[in-house]
Coordinates of C-alpha atoms in Angstrom, one line a residue:
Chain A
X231 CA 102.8 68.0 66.6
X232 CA 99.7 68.8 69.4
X233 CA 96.4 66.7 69.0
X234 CA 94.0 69.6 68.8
X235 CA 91.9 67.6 71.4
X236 CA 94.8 68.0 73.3
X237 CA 95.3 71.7 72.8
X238 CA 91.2 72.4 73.3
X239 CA 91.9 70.7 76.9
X240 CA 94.7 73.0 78.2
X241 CA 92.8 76.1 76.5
X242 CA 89.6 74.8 78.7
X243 CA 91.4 74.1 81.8
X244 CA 93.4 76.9 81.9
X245 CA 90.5 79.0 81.0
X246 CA 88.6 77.7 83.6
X247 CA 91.1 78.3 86.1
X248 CA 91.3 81.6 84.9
X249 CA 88.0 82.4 85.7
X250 CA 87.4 81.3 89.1
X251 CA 90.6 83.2 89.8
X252 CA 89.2 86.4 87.9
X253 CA 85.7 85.9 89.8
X254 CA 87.7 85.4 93.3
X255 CA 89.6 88.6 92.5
X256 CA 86.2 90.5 91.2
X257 CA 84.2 89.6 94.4
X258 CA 87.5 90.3 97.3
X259 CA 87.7 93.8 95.0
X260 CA 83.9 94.4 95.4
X261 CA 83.5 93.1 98.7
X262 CA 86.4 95.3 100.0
X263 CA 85.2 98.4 98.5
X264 CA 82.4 98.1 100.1
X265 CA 83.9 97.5 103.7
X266 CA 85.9 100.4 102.7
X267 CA 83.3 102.5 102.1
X268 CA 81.4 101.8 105.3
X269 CA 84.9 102.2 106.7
X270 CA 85.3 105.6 105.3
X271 CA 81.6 106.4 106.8
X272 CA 82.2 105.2 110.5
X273 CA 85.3 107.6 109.9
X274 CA 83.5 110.7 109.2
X275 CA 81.0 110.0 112.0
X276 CA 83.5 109.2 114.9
X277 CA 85.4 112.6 113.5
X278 CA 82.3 114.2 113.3
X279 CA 81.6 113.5 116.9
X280 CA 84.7 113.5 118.2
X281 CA 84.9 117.5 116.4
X282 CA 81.4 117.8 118.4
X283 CA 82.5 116.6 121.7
X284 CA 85.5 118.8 121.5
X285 CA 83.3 122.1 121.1
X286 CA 81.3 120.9 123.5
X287 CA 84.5 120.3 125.8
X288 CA 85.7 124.2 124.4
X289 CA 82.1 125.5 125.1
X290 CA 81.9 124.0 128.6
X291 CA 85.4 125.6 129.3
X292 CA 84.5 128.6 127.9
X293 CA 81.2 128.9 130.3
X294 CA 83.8 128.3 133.7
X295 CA 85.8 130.7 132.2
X296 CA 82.9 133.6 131.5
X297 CA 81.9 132.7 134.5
X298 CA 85.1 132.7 136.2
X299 CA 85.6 136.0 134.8
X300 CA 82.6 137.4 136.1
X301 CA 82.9 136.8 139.7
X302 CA 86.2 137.9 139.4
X303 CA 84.8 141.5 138.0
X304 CA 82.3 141.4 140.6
X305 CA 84.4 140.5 143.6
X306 CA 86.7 143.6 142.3
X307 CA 83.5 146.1 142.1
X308 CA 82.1 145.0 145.5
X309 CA 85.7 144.5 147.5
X310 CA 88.1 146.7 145.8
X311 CA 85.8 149.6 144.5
X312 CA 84.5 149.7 147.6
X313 CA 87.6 150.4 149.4
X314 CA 88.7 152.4 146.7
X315 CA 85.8 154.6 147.6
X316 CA 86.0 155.0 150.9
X317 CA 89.6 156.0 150.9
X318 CA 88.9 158.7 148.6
X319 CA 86.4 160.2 150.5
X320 CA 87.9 159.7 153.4
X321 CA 90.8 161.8 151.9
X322 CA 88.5 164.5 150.6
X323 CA 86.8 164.7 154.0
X324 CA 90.0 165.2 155.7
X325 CA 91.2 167.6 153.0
X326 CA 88.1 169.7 153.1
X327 CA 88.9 170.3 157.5
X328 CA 92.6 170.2 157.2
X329 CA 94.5 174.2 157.5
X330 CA 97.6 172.7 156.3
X331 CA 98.7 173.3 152.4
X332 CA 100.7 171.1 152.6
X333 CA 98.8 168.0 153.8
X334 CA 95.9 169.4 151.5
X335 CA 98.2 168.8 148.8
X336 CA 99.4 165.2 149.4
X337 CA 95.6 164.6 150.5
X338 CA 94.7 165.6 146.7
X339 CA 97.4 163.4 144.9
X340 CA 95.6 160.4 146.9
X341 CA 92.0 161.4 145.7
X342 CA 93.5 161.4 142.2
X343 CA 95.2 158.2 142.1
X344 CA 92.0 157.0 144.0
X345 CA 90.5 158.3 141.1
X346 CA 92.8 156.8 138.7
X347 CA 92.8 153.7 140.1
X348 CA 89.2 153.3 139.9
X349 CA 89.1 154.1 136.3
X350 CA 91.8 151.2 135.3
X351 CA 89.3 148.9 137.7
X352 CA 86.1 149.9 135.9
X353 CA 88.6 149.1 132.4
X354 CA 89.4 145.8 133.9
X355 CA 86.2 145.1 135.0
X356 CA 84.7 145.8 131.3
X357 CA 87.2 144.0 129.9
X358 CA 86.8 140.6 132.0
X359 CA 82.8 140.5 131.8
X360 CA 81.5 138.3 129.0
X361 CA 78.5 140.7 127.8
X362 CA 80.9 143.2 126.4
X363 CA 82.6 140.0 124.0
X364 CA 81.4 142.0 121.2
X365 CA 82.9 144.6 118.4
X366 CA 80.2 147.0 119.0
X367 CA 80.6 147.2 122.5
X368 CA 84.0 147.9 122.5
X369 CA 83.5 150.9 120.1
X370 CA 80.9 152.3 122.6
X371 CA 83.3 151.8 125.1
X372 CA 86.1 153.8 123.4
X373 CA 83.5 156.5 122.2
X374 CA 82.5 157.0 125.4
X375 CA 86.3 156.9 126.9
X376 CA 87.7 159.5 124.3
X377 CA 84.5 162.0 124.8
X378 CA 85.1 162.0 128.5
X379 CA 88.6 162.1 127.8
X380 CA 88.7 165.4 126.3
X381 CA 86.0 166.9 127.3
X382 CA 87.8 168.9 130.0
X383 CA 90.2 170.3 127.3
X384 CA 89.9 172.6 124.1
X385 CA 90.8 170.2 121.4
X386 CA 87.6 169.4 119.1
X387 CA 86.9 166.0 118.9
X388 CA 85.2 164.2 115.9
X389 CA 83.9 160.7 115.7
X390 CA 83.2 158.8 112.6
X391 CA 81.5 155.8 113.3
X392 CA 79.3 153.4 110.6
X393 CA 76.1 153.1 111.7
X394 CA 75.7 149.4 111.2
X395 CA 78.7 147.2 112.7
X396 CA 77.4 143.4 112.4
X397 CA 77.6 142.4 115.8
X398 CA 81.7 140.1 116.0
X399 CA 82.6 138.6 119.0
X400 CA 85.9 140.5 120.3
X401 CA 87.6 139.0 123.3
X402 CA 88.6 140.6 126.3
X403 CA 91.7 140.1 126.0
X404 CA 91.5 141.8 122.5
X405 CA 89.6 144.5 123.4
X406 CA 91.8 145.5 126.3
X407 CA 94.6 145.4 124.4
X408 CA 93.5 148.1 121.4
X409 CA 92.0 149.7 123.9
X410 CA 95.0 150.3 126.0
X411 CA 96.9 151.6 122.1
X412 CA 93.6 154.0 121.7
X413 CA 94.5 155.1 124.9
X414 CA 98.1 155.5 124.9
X415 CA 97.3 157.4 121.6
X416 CA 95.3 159.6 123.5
X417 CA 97.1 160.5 125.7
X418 CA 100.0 161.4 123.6
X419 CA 98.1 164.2 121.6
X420 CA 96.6 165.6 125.1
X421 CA 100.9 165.6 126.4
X422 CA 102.6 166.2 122.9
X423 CA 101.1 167.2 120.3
X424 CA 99.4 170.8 120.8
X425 CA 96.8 169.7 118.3
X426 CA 93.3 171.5 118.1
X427 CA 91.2 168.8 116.6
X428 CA 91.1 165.2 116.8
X429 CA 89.7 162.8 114.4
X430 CA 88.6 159.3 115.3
X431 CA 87.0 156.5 112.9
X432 CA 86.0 152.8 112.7
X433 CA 85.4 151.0 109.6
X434 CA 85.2 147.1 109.1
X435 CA 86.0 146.1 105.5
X436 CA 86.4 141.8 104.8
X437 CA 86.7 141.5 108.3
X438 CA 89.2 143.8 109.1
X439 CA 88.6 146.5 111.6
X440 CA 90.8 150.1 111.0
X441 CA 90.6 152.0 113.8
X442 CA 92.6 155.7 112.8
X443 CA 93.3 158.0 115.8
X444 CA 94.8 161.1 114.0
X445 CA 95.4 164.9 114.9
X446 CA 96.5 168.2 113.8
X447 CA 99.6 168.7 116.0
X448 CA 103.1 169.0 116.2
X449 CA 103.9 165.5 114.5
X450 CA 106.0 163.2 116.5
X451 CA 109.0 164.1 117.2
X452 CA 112.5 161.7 117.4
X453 CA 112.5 161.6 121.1
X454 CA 108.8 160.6 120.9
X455 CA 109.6 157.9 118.1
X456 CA 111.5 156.1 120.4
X457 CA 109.8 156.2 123.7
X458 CA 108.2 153.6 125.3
X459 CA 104.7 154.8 124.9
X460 CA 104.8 153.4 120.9
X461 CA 106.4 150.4 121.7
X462 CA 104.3 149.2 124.4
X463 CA 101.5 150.1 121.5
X464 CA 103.2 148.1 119.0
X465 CA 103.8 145.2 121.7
X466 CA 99.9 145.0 122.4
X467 CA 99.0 145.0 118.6
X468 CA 101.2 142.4 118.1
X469 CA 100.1 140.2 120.7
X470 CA 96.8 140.0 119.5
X471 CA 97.4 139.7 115.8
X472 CA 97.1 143.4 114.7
X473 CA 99.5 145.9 112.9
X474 CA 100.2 149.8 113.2
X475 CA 101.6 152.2 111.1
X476 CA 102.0 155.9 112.4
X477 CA 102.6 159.2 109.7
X478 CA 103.3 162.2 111.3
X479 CA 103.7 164.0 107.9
X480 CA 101.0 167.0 109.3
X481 CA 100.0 166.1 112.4
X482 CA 100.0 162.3 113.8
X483 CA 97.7 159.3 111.9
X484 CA 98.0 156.4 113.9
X485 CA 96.0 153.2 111.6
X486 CA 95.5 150.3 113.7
X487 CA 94.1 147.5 111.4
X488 CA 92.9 144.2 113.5
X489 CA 91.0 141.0 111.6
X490 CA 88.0 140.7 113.5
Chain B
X14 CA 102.7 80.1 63.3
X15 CA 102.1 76.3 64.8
X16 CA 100.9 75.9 68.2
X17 CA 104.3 75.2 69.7
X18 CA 106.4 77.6 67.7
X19 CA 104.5 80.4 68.6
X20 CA 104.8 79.1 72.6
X21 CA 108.4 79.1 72.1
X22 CA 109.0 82.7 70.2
X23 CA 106.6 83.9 72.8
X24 CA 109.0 82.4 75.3
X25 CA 112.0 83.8 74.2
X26 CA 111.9 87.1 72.6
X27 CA 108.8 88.7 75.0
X28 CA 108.8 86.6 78.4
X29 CA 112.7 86.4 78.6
X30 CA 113.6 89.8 78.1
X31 CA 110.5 90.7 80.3
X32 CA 111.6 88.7 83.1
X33 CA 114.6 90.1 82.8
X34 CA 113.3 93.9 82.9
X35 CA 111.5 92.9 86.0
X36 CA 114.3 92.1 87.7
X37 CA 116.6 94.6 87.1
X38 CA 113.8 96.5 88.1
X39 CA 113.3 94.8 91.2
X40 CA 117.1 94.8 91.9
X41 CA 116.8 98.7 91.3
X42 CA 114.0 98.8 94.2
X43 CA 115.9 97.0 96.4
X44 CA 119.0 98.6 96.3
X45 CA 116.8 102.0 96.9
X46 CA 115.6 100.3 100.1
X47 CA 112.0 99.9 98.7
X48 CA 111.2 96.4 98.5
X49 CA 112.5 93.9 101.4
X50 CA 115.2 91.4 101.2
X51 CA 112.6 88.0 100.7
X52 CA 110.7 90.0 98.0
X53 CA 113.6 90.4 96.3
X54 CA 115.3 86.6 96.9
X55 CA 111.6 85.9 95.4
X56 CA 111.9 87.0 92.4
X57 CA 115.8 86.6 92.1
X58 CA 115.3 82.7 92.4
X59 CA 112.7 83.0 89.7
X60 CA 114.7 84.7 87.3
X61 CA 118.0 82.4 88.0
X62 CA 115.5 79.3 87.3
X63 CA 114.0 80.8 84.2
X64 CA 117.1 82.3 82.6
X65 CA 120.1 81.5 84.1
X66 CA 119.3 77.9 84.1
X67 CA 117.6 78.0 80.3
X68 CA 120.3 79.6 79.3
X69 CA 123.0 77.2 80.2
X70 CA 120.7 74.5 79.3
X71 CA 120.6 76.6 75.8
X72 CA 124.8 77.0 75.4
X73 CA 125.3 73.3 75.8
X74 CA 125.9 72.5 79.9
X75 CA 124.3 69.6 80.4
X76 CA 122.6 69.1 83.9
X77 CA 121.8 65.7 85.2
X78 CA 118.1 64.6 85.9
X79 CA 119.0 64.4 89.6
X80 CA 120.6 67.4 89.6
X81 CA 117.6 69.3 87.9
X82 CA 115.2 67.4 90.1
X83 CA 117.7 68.9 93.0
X84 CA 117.5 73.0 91.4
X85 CA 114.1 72.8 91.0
X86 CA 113.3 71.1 94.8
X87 CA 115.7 74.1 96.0
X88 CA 114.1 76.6 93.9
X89 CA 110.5 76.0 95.6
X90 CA 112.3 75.8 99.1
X91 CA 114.1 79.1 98.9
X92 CA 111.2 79.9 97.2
X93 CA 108.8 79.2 100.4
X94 CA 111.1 80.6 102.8
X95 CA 111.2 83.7 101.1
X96 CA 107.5 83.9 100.2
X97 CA 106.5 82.9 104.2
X98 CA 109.0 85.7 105.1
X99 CA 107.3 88.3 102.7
X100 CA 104.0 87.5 103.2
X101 CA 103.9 87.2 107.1
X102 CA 106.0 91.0 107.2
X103 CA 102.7 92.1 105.1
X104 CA 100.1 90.5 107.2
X105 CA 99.0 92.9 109.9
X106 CA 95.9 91.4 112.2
X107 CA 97.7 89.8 115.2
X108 CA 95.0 87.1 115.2
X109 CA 95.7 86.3 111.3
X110 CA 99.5 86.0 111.8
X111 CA 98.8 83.5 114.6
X112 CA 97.2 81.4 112.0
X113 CA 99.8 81.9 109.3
X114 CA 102.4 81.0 111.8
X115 CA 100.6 77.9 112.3
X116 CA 99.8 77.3 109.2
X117 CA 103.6 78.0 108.3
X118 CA 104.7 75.5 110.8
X119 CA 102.1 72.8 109.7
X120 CA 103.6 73.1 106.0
X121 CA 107.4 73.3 107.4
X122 CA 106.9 69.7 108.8
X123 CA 104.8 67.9 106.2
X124 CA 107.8 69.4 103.2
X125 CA 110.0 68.0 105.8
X126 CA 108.6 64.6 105.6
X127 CA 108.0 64.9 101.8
X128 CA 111.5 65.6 101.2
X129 CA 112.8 62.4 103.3
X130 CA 109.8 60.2 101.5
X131 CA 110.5 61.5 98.5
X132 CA 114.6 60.2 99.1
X133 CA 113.6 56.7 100.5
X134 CA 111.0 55.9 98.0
X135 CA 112.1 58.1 95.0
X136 CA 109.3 57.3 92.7
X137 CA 107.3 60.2 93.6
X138 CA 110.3 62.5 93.2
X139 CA 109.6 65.8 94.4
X140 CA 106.0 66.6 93.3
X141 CA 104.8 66.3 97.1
X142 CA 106.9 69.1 98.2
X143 CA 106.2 71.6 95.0
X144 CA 102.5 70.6 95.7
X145 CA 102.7 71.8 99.4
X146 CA 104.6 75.0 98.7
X147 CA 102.0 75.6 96.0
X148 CA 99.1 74.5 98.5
X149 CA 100.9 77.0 101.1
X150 CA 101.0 79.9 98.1
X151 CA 97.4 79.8 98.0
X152 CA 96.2 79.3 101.4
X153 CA 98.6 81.8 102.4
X154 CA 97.6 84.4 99.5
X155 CA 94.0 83.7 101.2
X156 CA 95.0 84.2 104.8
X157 CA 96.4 87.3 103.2
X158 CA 93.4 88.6 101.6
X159 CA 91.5 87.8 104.6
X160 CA 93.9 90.3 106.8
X161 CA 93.3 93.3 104.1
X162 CA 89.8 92.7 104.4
X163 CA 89.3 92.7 107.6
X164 CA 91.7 96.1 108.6
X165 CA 89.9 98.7 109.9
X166 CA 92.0 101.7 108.4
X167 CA 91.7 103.2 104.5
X168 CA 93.8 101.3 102.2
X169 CA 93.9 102.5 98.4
X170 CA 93.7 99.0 96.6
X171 CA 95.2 99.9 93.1
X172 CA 98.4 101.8 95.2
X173 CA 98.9 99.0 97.3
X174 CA 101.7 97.3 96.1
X175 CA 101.8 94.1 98.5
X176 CA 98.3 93.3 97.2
X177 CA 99.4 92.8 94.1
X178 CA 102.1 90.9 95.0
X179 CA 100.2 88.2 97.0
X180 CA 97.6 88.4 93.7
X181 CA 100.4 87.6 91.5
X182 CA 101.7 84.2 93.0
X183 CA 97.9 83.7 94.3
X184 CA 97.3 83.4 90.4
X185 CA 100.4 81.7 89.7
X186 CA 100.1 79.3 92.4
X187 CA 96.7 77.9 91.0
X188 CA 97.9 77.3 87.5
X189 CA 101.3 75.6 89.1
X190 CA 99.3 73.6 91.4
X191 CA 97.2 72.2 88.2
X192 CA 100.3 71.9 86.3
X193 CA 102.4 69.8 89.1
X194 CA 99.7 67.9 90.2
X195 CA 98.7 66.0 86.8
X196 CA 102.5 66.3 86.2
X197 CA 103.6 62.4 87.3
X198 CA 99.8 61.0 85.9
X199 CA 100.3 62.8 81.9
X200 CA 104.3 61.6 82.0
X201 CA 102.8 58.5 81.7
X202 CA 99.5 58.2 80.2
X203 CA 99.7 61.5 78.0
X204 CA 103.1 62.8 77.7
X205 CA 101.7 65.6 74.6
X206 CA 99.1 66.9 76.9
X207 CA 101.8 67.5 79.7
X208 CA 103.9 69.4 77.1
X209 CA 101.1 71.4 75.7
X210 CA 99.9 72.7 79.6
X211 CA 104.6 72.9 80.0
X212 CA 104.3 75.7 76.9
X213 CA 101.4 77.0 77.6
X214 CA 102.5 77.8 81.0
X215 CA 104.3 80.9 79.3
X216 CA 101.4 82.9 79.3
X217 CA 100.6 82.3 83.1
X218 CA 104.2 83.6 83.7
X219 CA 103.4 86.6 81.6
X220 CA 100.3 87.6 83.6
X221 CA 102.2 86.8 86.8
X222 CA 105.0 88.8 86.4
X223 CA 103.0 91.8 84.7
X224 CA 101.1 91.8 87.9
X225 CA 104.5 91.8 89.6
X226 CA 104.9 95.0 87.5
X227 CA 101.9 96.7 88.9
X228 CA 103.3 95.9 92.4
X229 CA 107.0 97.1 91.7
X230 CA 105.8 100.6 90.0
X231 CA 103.3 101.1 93.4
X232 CA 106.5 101.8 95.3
X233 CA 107.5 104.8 95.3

């Protein structure tokens, strides 16, 4: 049998042992939550800063880019639109003294693709400079395109458009690329669809912007389905993260929904 | 229940079978690829020494003292490799391994020259060497903690499964070292003490290998 002195003794030893170990554990435990913690701090602050120097990095780029953008627009205006200017006058002024039909005739197809040309420059232009990065720019842009538009032609036009559009940054690259679809829609009632009225309307619900282009025409017809002209639209509403549905039930309703 | 009777039902129907779960359960680990080949030696020498060897012992084979002395000198030295292995595979500051590898090599040589004292003179017998593996458990276990402390990346302590490895034979190491150093000095002068701290050394094992437990169940 034990001694219980002997018994006390291993109980004491042991038990001692047991608590310097348990106090050596306690203390790493606490000791390493707290480097951990300050660990977990320095963390967050280099991400923080290292997320700030990035959209600092993004802004800067950005800024050469606008900027970028905007002597390109303004070397087109002053260069090209120049030229583009003078050749068409030049071509009216010979037109207007020339006897010959038939040089009057080719001197007219030059004005208009003078003309033309201009027009996709002035598009180009609005769509590279930075001030017009914004939803309600490009609706006053596409008002103003789809009045002028039409105005030479019988069908009645009507424009529904919110008052109040919170003022969303829209890039160029977006805007030129609906715009192009509104456009191509356009110009399909005008070639197409023998439609007397045409409705357009904006609305922006959660963020999404509808844009419906619809008439009261023929309808689309197979050939029509399948030409290029809806494709390319489909292409360009794709590429910048849109979709398109078109019903041609009475008339043609093209929806063009875009997250803003 | 006396003193010693409940040490020895302790021993046999909770820390055997225990032991035993443990390493099936380490065996299961390793042969899914989770736990590395000296963890698993670790353990596997522990288990052969405290079953395997009791058990024998229990059906009748009788072992020699020399060749006892021998098992359990080779238990601590496949214990040590195994251990050094594990533990510098865990350690991750280059600076820290430098001093375990040291440290490693300092112990290598002095268990060397314990092992041929302890032939020549054989009066000591092998308590030099089990107190130097035990010394090298701890400092090592230290040099371990030291390396977890000082990383500079986000460790989650209670999923970490070699911390509680290295806790487990940190904790085990202390008791041992008690229990091997006074060992030689309570053969002699108080045998009843030595084989009080011998059964009571059950409960250390418990603790030990339940910590192991923790450690196995973090890998997942």
């Amino acid at each position: 049998m034990f001694e219980v002195d002997e018994v006390r003794f291993t109980f004491l030893v042991f038990f001692f042992l047991f608590f310097i170990f348990v106090v050596f554990i306690i203390s790493f435990i606490t000791l390493f939550r707290r480097r951990q913690n300050e660990l977990l701090l320095k963390n967050q602050l280099d991400e923080e800063k290292f997320r700030n120097d990035l959209l600092e990095k993004e802004l800067e780029a950005n800024k050469k880019l606008e900027r970028e953008r905007e002597r390109i627009s303004l070397d087109i205006h002053d260069d090209l639109g120049a030229s583009l200017s003078a050749i068409k006058l030049k071509a009216e002024f010979i037109r207007s003294k020339s006897q010959d039909n038939q040089l009057q005739s080719d001197l007219s197809d030059i004005v208009e693709n003078a003309a033309e040309v201009a027009f996709n420059m002035r598009e180009m232009m609005w769509s590279l400079t930075s001030e017009n990065d914004t939803l309600e720019n490009f609706i006053i842009y596409i008002r103003n395109y789809i009045v002028e538009y039409f105005q030479p032609t019988q069908i009645q036009l009507h424009i529904d458009i919110p008052v109040l559009f919170d003022n969303f940054a829209m890039s160029g690259y977006t805007r030129r690329n609906l715009f192009l679809c509104v456009k191509e829609g356009c110009h399909n009632i005008l070639k197409h669809s023998a439609a007397n009225n045409v409705n357009l309307s904006f609305s922006l619900h959660n963020r999404i912007l509808t844009l419906i282009l619809a008439d009261d025409g023929i309808g689309l017809s197979d050939e029509n389905r399948k030409g290029n002209g809806l494709y390319s639209m489909q292409k360009r509403i794709d590429n910048i993260g849109g979709t398109i549905s078109i019903n041609s039930q009475q008339g043609t309703k093209i929806v063009w929904k875009l997250p803003i | 229940m006396p003193y010693i009777e409940l040490n020895s039902w302790i021993s046999i129907w909770i820390y055997r079978p225990f032991l035993l779960f443990i390493f099936a359960l380490t065996s299961f680990k390793f042969f899914q690829g989770k736990i590395s080949y000296a963890l698993f030696v670790y353990i596997g020498v522990g288990f052969i020494m405290d079953i395997v060897v009791k058990l024998l012992t229990l059906h009748g084979v009788l072992f020699s003292l020399v060749f006892q002395k021998n098992l359990t000198l080779a238990y601590f030295l496949i214990s040590y490799i195994a251990f050094s292995s594990y533990c510098y595979s865990q350690i991750e500051i280059a600076r820290v391994k430098k001093w375990v590898k040291l440290f490693t090599a300092l112990i290598s040589i002095l268990i060397i020259f314990s092992i041929l004292f302890w032939k020549l003179s054989y009066t000591k017998h092998n308590q030099i060497t089990i107190e130097l593996v035990c010394v090298y458990f701890i400092i090592t276990s230290l040099f371990f903690y030291i390396d977890f402390f000082l990383r500079n990346h986000i460790i989650q302590l209670k999923n970490y499964a070699a911390f509680w490895f290295m806790t487990g034979i940190f904790f085990w190491s202390i008791f041992f070292l008690f229990r091997v150093g006074a060992m030689y000095y309570l053969q002699t002068y108080d045998p009843i003490l030595l084989l009080n701290i011998t059964s009571f050394f059950v409960y250390i094992n418990l603790i030990t290998y339940t910590i192991y437990l923790k450690g196995l169940v973090c890998l997942r």
